């Protein structure tokens, strides 16, 4: 690891004032420190925001909740309000990492954790995300964990967060504090950029911006919520494909469906067309299959990750069957909530 300065921020103003092109915030450090050890990220200054007052609480926010950026993943998953009203979020959190890591990992850090593309982590390999313009060693390489939607010729890295997928399905928003003290609120899809020809630019955050909270809307009363994660091991593994669903039925029809997907794209993926084609319809295998076809219509895969198309198709149908009561819930081992 290279030498760096460590600054423990005592206020948001202090943290913002320390920001710069060669500085990085540290929250739980579970991703940043790994990347620094590998010299994938080489900040000259690390600004610790983990002890700031007021960032580690979950508070009522009108009919919804405001989750501070320093709320730990374990505490968020265990919060009774989250378990009762936003179970898809609790399940997604518990499907991620391990108990020890969730004790350290923060809400803000989880949103901004970097991709797990193996070429990004290996400094001997070309990677446009790590070193803009250097190329993409993933081309023709091992693509099992890579994205099939929203990619570009310059980058096929997938977003790794489980929590962010659930937040996307819940239509959560993110509060960001600029260095001048003003706060702006972004929808989740406004937060993350697609790679295009600048895969190194992953979010709409500017220098000195700090995520202060995630805002959950009012609970979707009467909704069925689920998170299904399919991975190579039953725990301690990132998603090959994951599906988060918040579905509300009206009589025998789907009133509203909000689906989001992980493992498939450079950001937690949502397709408004898919949600729209489910709304107002009676649940059926044919409908779900058509919606899955729509989701995957623009997918670009190769021999190494072609399987994700089939996996995503089947996972989406299984989750929708469960959420709409079309068939009894599966008890397969890919269901989340198992001990990590
Ligand atoms: C072995 C292992 C397995 C894992 N498995 C999974 C998994 O299955 N699913 C999953 O979702 N995750 C998994 N993770 C990732 C883990 O969830 C993340 O490392 C963690 O959530 C990051 O949170 P942190 O607080 O430690 O972030 P940090 O490492 O402190 O920061 C991460 C990034 O976010 C930035 N940042 C942090 N907070 C803020 C803020 N408030 N505002 C602006 N920028 C900020 C930092 O500058 C840094 O760039 C795994 C990690 C490990 C090590």
Tab-separated table of C-alpha atoms in Angstrom, residues 111 167 172-176 183-188 191-192 205 211-215:
chain	number	residue	atom	x	y	z
A	111	UNK	CA	-24.091	2.334	-2.997
A	167	UNK	CA	-33.573	0.295	-3.335
A	172	UNK	CA	-35.714	5.082	-3.218
A	173	UNK	CA	-33.825	8.349	-3.679
A	174	UNK	CA	-30.416	9.516	-2.554
A	175	UNK	CA	-29.632	12.749	-0.674
A	176	UNK	CA	-26.335	14.380	-1.634
A	183	UNK	CA	-28.573	19.279	-0.606
A	184	UNK	CA	-29.916	17.728	-3.790
A	185	UNK	CA	-31.971	14.590	-4.199
A	186	UNK	CA	-31.425	12.109	-7.011
A	187	UNK	CA	-33.426	9.119	-8.120
A	188	UNK	CA	-31.298	5.982	-8.097
A	191	UNK	CA	-27.155	8.673	-9.460
A	192	UNK	CA	-25.482	6.062	-11.663
A	205	UNK	CA	-21.372	12.976	-7.909
A	211	UNK	CA	-24.061	11.019	0.146
A	212	UNK	CA	-25.823	11.825	3.404
A	213	UNK	CA	-28.888	9.589	3.250
A	214	UNK	CA	-31.112	7.243	1.329
A	215	UNK	CA	-34.772	8.235	1.290
